XYZ file of N, CA and C in Angstrom:
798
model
N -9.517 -35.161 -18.745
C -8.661 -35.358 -17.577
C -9.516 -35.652 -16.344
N -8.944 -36.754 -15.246
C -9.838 -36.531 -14.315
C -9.330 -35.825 -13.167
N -10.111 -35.171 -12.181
C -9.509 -35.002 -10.827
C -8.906 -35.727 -9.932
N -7.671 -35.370 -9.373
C -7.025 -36.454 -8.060
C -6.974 -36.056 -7.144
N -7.170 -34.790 -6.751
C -7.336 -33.629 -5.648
C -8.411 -32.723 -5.728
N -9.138 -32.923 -4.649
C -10.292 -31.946 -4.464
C -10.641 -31.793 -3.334
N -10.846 -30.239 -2.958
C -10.509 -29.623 -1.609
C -12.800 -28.752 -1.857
N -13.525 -29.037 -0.633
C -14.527 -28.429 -0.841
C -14.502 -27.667 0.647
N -14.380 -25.808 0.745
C -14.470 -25.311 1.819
C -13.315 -25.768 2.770
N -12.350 -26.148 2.356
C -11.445 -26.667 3.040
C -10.698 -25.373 4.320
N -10.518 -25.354 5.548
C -10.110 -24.665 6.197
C -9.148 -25.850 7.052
N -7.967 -25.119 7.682
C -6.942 -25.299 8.398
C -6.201 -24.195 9.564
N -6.439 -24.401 11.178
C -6.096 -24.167 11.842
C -5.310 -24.495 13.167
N -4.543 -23.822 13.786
C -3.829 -24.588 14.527
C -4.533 -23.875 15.963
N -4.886 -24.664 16.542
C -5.670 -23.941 18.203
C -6.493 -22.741 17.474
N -6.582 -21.340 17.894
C -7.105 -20.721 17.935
C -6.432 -19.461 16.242
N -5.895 -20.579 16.081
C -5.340 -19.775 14.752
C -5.604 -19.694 13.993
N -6.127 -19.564 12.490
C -6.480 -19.657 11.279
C -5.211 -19.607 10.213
N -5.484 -20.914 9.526
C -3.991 -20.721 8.601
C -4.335 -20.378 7.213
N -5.445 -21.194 6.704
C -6.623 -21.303 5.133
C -7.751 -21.337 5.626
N -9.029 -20.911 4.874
C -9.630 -21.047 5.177
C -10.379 -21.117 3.888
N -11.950 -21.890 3.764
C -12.608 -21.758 2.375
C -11.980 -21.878 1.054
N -11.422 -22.993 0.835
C -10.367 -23.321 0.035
C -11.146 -24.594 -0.878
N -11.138 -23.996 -2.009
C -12.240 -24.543 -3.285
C -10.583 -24.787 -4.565
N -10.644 -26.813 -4.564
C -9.689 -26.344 -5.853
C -9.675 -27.917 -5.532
N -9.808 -27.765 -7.060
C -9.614 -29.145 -7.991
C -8.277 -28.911 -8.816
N -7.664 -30.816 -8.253
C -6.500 -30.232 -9.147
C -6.412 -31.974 -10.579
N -6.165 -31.861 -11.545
C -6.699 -32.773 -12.463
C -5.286 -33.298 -12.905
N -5.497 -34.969 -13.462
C -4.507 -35.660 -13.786
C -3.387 -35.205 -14.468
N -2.160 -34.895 -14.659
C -0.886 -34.144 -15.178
C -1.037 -32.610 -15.106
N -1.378 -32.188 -14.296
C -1.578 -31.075 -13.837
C -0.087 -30.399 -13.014
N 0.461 -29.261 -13.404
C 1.563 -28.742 -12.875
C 0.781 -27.339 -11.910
N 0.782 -27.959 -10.647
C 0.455 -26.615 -9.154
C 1.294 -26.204 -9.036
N 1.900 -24.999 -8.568
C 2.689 -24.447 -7.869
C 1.942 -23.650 -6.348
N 2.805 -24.042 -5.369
C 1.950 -23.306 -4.528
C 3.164 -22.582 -3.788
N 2.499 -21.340 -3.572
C 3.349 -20.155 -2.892
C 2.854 -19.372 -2.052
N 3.734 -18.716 -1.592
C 3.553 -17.387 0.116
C 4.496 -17.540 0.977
N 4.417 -16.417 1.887
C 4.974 -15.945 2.402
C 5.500 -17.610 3.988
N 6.363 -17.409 4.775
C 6.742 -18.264 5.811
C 5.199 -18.303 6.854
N 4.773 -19.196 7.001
C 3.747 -19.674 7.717
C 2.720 -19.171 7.358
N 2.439 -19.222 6.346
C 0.774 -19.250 5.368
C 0.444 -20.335 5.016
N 0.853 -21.391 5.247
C 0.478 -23.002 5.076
C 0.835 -23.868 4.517
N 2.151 -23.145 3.602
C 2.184 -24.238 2.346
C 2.572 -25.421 2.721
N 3.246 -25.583 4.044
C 4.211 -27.115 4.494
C 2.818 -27.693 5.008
N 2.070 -27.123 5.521
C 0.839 -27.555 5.930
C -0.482 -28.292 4.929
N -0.342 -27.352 3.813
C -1.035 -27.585 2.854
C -0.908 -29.819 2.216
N 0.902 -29.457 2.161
C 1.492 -30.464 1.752
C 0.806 -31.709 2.796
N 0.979 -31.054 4.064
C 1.138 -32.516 4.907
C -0.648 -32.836 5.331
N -1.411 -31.967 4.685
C -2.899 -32.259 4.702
C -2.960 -33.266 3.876
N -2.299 -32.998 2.498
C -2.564 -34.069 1.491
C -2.002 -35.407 1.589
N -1.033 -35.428 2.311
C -0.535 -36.590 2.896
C -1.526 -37.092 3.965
N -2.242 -36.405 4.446
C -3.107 -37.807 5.768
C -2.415 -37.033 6.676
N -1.420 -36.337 7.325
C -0.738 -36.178 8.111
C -1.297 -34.869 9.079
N -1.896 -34.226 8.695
C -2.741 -32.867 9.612
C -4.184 -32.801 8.677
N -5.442 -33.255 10.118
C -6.824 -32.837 9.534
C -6.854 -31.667 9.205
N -8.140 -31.743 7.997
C -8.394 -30.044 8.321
C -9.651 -29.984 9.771
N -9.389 -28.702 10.005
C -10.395 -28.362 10.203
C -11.796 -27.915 10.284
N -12.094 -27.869 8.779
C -12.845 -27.742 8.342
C -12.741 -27.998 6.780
N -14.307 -28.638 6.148
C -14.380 -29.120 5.047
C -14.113 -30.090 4.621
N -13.914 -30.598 3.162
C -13.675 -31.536 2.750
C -12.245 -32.163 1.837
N -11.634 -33.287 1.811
C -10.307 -33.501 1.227
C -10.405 -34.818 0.345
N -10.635 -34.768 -0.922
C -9.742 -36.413 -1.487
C -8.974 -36.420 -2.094
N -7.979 -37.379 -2.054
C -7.557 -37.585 -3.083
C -7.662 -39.001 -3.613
N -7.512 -38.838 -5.043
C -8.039 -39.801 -5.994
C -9.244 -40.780 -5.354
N -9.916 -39.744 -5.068
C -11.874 -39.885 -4.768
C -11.801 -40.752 -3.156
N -10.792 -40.794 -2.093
C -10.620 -41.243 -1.159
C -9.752 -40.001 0.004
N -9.959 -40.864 1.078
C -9.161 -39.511 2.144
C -7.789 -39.827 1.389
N -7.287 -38.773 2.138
C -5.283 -38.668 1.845
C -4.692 -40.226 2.415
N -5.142 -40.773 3.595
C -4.578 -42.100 4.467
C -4.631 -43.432 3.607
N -5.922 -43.054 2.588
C -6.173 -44.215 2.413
C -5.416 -44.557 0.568
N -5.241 -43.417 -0.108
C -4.804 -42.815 -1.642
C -3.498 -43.124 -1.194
N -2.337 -43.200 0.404
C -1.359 -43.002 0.925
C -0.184 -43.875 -0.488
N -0.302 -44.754 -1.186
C -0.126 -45.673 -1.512
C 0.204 -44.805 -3.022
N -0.630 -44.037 -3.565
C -0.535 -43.976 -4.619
C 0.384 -42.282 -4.771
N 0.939 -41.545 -3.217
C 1.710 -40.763 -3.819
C 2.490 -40.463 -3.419
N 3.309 -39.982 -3.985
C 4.838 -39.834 -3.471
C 5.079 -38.371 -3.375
N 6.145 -38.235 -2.201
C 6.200 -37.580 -1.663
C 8.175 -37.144 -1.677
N 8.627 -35.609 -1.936
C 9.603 -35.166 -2.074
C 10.181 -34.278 -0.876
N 10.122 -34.569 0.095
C 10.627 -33.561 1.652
C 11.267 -32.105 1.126
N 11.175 -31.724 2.037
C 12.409 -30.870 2.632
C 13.932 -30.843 2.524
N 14.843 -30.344 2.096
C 16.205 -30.893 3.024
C 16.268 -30.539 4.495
N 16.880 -32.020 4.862
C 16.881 -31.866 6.624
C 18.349 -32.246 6.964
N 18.427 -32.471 8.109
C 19.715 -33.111 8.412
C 19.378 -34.504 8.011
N 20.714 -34.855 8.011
C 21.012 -36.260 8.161
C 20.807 -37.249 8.603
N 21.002 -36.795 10.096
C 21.478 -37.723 11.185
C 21.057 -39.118 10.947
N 20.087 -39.447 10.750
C 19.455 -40.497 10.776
C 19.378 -41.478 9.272
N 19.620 -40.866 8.329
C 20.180 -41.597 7.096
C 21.225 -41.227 6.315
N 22.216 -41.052 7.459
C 23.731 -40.071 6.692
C 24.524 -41.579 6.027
N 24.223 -42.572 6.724
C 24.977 -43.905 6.265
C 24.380 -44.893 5.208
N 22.693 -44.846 5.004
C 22.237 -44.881 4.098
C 22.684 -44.770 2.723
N 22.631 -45.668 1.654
C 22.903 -45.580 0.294
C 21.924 -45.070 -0.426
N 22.255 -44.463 -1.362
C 21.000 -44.046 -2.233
C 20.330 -45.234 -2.577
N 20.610 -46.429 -2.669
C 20.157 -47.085 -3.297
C 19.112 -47.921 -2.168
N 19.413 -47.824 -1.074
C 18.738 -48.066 0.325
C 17.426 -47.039 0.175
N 17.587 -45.762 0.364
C 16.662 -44.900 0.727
C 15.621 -45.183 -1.330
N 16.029 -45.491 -1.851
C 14.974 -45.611 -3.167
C 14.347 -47.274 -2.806
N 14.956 -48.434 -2.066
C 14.118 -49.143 -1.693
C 13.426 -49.050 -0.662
N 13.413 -47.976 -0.328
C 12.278 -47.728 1.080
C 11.178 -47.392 0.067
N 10.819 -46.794 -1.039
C 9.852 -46.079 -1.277
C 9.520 -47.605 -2.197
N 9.782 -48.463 -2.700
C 9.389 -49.717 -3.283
C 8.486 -50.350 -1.858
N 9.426 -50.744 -0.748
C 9.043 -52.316 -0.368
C 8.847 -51.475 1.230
N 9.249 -49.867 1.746
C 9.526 -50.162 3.009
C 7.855 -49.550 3.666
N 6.907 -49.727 2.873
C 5.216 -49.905 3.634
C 5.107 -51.581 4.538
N 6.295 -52.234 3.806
C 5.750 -53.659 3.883
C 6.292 -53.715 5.951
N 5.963 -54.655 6.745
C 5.947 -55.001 7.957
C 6.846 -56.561 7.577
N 7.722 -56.514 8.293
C 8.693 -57.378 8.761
C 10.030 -57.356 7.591
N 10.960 -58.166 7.655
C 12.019 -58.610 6.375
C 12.270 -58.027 4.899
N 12.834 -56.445 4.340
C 12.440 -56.611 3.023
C 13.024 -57.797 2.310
N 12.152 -57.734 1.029
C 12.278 -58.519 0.271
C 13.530 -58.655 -0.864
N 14.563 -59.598 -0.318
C 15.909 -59.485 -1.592
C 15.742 -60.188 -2.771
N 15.169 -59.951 -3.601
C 15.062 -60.155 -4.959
C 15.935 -59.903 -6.014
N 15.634 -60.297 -7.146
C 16.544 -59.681 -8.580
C 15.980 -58.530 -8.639
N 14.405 -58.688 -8.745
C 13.171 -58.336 -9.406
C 13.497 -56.741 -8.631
N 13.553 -56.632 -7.604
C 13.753 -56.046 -6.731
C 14.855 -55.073 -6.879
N 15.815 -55.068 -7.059
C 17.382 -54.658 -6.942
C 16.987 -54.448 -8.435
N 16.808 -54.864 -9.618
C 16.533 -54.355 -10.902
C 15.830 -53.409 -10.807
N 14.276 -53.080 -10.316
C 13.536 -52.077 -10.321
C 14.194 -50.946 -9.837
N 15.121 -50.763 -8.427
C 15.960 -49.993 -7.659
C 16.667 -49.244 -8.883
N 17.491 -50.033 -10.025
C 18.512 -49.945 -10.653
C 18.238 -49.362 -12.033
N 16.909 -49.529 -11.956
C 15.886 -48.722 -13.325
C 15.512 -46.988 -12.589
N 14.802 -47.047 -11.590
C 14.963 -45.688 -11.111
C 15.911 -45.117 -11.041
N 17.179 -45.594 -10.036
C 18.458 -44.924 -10.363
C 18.918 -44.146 -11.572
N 18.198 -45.034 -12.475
C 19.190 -44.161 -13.824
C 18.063 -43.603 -14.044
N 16.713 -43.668 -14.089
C 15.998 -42.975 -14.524
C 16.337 -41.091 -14.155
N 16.291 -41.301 -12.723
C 17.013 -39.794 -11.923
C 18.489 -39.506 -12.249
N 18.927 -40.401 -12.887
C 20.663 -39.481 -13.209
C 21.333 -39.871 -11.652
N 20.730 -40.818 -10.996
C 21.978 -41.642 -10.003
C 22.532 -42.260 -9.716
N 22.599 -43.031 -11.026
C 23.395 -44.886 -11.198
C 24.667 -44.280 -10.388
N 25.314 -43.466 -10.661
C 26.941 -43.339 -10.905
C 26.897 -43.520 -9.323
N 26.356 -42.818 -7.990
C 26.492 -42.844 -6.897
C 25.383 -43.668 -6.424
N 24.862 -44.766 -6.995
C 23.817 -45.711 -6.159
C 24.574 -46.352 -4.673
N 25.340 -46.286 -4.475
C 26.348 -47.487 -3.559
C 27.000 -46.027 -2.259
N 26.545 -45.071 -2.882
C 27.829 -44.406 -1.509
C 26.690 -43.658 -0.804
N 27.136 -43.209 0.636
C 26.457 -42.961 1.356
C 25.313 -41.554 1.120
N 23.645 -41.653 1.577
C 23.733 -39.930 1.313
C 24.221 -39.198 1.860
N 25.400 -38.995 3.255
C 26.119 -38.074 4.068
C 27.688 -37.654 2.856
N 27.554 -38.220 1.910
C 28.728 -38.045 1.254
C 28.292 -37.323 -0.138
N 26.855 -37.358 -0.633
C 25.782 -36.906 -1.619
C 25.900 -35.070 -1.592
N 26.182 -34.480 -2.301
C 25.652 -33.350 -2.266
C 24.018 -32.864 -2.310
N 23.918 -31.623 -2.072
C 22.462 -31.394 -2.228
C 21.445 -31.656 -3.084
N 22.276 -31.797 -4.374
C 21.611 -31.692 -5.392
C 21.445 -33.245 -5.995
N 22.386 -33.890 -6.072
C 22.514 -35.718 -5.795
C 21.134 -36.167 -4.663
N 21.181 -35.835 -3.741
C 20.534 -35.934 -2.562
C 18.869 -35.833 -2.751
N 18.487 -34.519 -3.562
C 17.595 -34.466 -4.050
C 17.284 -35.237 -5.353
N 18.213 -35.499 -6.244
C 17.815 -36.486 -7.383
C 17.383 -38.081 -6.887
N 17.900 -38.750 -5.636
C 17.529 -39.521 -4.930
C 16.516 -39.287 -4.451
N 16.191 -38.648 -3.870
C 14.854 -38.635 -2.766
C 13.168 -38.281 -4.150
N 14.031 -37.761 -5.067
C 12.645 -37.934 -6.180
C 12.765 -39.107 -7.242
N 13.795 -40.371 -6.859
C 13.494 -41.667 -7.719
C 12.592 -42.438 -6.265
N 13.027 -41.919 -5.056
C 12.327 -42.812 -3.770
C 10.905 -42.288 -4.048
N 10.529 -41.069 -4.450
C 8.816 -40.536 -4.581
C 8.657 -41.258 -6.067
N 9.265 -41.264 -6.942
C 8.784 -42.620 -7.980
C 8.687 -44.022 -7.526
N 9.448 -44.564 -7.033
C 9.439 -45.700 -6.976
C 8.064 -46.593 -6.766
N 6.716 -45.872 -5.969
C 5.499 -46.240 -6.163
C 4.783 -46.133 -7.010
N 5.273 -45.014 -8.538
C 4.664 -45.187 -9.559
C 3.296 -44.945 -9.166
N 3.509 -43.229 -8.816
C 2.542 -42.323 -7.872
C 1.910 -41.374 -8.827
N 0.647 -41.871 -8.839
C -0.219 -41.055 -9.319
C -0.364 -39.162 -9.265
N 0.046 -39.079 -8.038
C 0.506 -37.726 -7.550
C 1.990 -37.602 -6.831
N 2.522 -36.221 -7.422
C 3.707 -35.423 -7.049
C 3.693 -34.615 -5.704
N 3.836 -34.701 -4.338
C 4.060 -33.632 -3.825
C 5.777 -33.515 -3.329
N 5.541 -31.892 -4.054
C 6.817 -31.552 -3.703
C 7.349 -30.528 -2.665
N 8.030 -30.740 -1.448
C 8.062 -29.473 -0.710
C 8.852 -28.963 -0.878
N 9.016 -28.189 -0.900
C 10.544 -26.582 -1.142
C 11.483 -27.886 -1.859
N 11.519 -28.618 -2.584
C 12.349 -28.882 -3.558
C 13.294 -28.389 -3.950
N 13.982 -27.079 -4.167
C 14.650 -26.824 -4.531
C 15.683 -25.702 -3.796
N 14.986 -25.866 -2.308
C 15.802 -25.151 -1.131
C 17.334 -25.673 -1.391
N 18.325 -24.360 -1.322
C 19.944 -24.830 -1.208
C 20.855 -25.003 -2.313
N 20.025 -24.995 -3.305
C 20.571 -25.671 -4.648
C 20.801 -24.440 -5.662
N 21.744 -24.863 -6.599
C 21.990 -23.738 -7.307
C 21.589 -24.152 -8.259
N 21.457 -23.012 -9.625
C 20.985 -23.183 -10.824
C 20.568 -24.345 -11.223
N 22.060 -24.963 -11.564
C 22.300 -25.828 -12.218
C 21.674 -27.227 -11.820
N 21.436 -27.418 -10.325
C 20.622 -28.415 -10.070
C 19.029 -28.113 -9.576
N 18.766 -26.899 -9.797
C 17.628 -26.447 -9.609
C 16.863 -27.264 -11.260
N 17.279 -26.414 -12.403
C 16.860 -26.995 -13.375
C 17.093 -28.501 -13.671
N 17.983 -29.259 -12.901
C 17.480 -30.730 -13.256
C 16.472 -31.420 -12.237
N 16.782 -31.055 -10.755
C 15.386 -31.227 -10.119
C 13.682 -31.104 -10.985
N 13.474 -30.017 -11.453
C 12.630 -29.275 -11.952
C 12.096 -30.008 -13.648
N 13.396 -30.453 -14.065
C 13.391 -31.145 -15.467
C 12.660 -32.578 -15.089
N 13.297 -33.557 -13.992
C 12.762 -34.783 -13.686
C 11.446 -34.482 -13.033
N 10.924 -33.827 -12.123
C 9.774 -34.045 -11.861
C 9.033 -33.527 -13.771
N 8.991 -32.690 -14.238
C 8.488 -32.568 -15.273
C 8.083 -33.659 -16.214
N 9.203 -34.189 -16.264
C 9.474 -35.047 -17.132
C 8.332 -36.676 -16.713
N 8.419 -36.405 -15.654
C 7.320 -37.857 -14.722
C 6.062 -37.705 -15.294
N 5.292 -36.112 -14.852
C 4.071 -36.039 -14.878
C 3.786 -35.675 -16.519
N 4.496 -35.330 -17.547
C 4.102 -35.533 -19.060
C 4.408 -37.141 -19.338
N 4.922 -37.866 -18.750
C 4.884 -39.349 -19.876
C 3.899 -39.983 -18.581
N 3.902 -39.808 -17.578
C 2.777 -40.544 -16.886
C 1.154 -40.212 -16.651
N 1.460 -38.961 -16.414
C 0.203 -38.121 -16.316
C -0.163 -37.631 -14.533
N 0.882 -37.897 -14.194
C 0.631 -37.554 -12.980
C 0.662 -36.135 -12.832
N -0.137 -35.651 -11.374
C -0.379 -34.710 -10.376
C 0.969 -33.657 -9.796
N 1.168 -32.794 -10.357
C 2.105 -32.575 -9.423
C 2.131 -31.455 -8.397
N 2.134 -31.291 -7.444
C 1.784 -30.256 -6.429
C 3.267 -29.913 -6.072
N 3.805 -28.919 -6.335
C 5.051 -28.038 -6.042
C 5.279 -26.992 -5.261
N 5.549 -26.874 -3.965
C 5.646 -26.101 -2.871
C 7.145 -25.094 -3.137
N 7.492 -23.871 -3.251
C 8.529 -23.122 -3.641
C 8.292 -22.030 -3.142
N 9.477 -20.843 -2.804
C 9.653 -19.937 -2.586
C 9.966 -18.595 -3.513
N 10.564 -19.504 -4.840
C 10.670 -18.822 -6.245
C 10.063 -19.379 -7.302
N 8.936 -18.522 -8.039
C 8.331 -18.975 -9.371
C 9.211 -19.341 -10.683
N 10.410 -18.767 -10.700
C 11.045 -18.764 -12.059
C 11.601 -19.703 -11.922
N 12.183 -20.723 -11.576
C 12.762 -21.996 -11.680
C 11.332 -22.907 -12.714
N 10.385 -22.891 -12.228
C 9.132 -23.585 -12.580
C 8.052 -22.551 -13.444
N 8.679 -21.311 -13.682
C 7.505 -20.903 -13.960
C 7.292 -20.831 -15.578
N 7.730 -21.671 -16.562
C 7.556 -22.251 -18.190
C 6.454 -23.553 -17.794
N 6.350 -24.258 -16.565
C 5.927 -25.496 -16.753
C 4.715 -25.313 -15.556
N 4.400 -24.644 -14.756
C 3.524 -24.005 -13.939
C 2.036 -24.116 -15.061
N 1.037 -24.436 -14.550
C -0.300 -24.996 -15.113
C -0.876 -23.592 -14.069
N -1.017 -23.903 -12.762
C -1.554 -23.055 -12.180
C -1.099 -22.821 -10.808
N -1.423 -21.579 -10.167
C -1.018 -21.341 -9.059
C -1.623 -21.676 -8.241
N -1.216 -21.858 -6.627
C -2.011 -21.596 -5.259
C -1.142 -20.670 -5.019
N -1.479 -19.295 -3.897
C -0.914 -18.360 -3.151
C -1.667 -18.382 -2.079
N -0.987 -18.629 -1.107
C -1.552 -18.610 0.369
C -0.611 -17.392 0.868
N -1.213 -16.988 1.606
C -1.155 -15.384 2.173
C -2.266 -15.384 3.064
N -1.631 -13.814 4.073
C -2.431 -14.028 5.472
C -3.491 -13.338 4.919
N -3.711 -12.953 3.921
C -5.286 -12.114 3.679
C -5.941 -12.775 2.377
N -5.173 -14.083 2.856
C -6.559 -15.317 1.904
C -5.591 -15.840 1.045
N -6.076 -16.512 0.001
C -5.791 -17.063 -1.328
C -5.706 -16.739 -2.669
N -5.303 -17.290 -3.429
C -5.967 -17.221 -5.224
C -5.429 -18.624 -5.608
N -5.973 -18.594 -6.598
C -5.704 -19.997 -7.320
C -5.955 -19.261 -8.579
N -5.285 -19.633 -9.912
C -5.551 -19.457 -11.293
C -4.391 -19.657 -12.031
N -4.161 -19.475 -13.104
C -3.037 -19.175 -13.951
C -2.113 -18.553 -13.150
N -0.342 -18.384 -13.387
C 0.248 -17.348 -12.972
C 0.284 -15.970 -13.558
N -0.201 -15.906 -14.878
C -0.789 -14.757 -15.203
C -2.027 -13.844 -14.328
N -2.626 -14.829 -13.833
C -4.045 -14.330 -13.505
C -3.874 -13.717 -11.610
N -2.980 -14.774 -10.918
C -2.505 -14.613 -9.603
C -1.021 -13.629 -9.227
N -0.113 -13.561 -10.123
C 0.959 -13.229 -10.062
C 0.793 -11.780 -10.798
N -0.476 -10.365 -10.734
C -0.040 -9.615 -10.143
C 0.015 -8.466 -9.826
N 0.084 -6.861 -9.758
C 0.119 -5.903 -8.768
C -1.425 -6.205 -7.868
N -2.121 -6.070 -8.857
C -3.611 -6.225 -7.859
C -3.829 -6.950 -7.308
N -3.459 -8.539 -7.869
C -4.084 -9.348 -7.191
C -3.210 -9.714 -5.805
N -1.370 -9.488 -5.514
C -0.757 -9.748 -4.671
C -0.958 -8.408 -3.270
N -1.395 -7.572 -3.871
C -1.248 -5.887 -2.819
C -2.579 -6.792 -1.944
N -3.350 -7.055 -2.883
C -4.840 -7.431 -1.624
C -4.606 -8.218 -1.127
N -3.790 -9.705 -1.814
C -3.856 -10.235 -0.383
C -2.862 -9.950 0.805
N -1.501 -8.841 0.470
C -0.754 -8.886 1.580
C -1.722 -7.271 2.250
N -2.459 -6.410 1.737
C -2.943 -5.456 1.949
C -2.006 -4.131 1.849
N -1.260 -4.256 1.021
C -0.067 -3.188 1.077
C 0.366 -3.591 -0.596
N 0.908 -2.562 -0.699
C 1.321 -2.168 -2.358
C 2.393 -3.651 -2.526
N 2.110 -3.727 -3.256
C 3.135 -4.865 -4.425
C 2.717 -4.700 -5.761
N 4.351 -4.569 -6.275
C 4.429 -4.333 -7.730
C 5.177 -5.638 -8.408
N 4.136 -6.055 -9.334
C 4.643 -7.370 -10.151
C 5.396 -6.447 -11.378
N 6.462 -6.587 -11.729
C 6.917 -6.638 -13.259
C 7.303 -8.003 -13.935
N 7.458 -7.929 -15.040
C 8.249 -8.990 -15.952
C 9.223 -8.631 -16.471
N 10.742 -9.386 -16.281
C 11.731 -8.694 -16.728
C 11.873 -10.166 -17.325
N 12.476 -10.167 -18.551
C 13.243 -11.136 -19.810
C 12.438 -12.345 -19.039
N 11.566 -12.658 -19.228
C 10.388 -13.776 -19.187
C 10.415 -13.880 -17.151
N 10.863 -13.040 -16.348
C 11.074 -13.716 -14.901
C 10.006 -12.548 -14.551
N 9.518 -13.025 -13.653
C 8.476 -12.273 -12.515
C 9.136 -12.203 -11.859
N 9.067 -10.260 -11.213
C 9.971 -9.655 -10.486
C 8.571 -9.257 -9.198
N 8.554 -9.152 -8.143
C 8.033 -8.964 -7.143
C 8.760 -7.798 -5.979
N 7.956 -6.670 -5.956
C 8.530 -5.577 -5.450
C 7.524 -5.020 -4.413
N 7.649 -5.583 -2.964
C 6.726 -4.732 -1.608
C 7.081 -2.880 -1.948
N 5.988 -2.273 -1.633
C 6.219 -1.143 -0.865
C 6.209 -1.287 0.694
N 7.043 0.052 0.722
C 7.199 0.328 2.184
C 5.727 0.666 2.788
N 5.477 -0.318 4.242
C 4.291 0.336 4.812
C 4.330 -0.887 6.185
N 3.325 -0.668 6.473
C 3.330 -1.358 8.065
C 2.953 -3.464 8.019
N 2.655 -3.688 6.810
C 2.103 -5.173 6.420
C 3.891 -5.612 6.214
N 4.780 -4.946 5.999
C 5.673 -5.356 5.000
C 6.690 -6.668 5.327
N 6.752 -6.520 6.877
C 7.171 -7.483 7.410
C 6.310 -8.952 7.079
N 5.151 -9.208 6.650
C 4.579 -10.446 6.505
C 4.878 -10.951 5.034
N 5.218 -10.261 4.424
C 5.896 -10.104 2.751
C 7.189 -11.115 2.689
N 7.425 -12.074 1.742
C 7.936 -12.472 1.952
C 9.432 -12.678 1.382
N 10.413 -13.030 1.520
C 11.470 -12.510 1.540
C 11.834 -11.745 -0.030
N 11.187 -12.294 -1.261
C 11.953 -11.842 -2.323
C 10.759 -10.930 -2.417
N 10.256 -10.115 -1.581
C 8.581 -9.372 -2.146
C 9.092 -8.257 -0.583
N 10.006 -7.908 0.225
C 10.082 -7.148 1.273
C 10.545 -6.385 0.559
N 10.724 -5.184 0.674
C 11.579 -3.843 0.396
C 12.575 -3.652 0.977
């Protein structure tokens, strides 16, 4: 396998803040990341480093053996849910040709060639049926099956995914979770997965990041996910169990507990 991400001493701060710091991690071709912690330990940050979009501050960043600005081309990228406002009238089938043709400067291009490729992703994600209606009319979970044929559509070497699966219930949690899967085993791509809950992802999880205010880990989720290794970095008791294959996460009461994050507070 080769590497497409590699971070040497990597640190990230905002003014006088420290968010990561000394951050050593190679991540290799079809590789499933998950990265996790608590609300403002970096992970949206993490994401938008790898995009070109926030230097670090320290250390080093490539991807696929180039900065993030210049690799820009080769990855796709899965947001947030946000509002609307600004592509509530948008078709799905609009917002999946942005991620084809909309790098290009001036006129897109109306093609067959074009509108076929659109019409191959569509179904690839399970969105032929609503290609034509607006995303303000899309549910969450529609919404998100769109916005990860628009992060295919460059036929992206790397996956980043942010909170993906914010809002959504079960049922479209596991098909979110099924299609990105499904990309990086027949292609071989990268996938970097930003989440708040391990068990949606955690059968297909390769390895972890945990960012936390008292550092990092990276390893297996066996190896990161638990009593010892989560108490040190929040500095206060946490108890990992396993109940019927799910990692259960349990803060003790003490004065850190507030930085714990929501399914890990007491």
């Amino acid at each position: 396998m080769s590497t497409v991400i590699s971070l040497r001493g990597a640190a990230l701060s905002y003014g006088s803040r420290p968010v990561w710091h000394d951050l050593e991690l190679d991540v290799q071709a079809g590789e499933f990341l998950a990265v996790l912690g608590p609300n403002g330990a970096g992970k949206t940050s993490f994401v938008r480093a790898l995009l070109g979009r926030q230097p670090l501050s320290a250390g080093e960043l490539t991807v696929l053996g180039r900065s993030p600005r210049e690799a820009a081309r080769h990855i796709g990228y899965v947001p947030q849910q946000s509002a609307l406002s600004a592509q509530a009238m948008l078709r799905a089938r609009d917002l999946v040709r942005f991620g084809i043709d909309g790098h290009r400067f001036g006129p897109r291009l109306r093609t067959v060639a074009v509108r076929r490729r659109v019409d191959e992703i569509l179904a690839s994600v399970g969105a032929s049926a609503y290609a034509d209606v607006p995303l303000g009319q899309l549910s969450g979970g529609e919404r998100q099956r769109v916005r990860i044929g628009q992060a295919l559509a460059t036929d992206p070497r790397v996956l980043l995914c942010d909170e993906p699966l914010l809002s959504l219930d079960l049922h479209h949690q596991r098909a979110v979770t099924e299609l990105v899967d499904a990309r990086r085993r027949s292609h071989g791509t990268a996938v970097v997965f930003v989440t708040h809950e391990i068990n949606p992802v955690l059968d297909l999880v390769d390895r972890v990041l945990y960012l936390a205010p008292g550092g990092h880990r990276v390893g297996t989720p066996d190896e990161v996910l638990t009593s010892a290794s989560l108490s040190e970095l929040y500095g206060t008791r946490v108890d990992v169990v396993r109940v019927d294959g799910r990692v259960v996460v349990a803060g003790a009461h003490g004065d850190h507990a507030h930085h714990l994050p929501e399914e890990v507070r007491p």
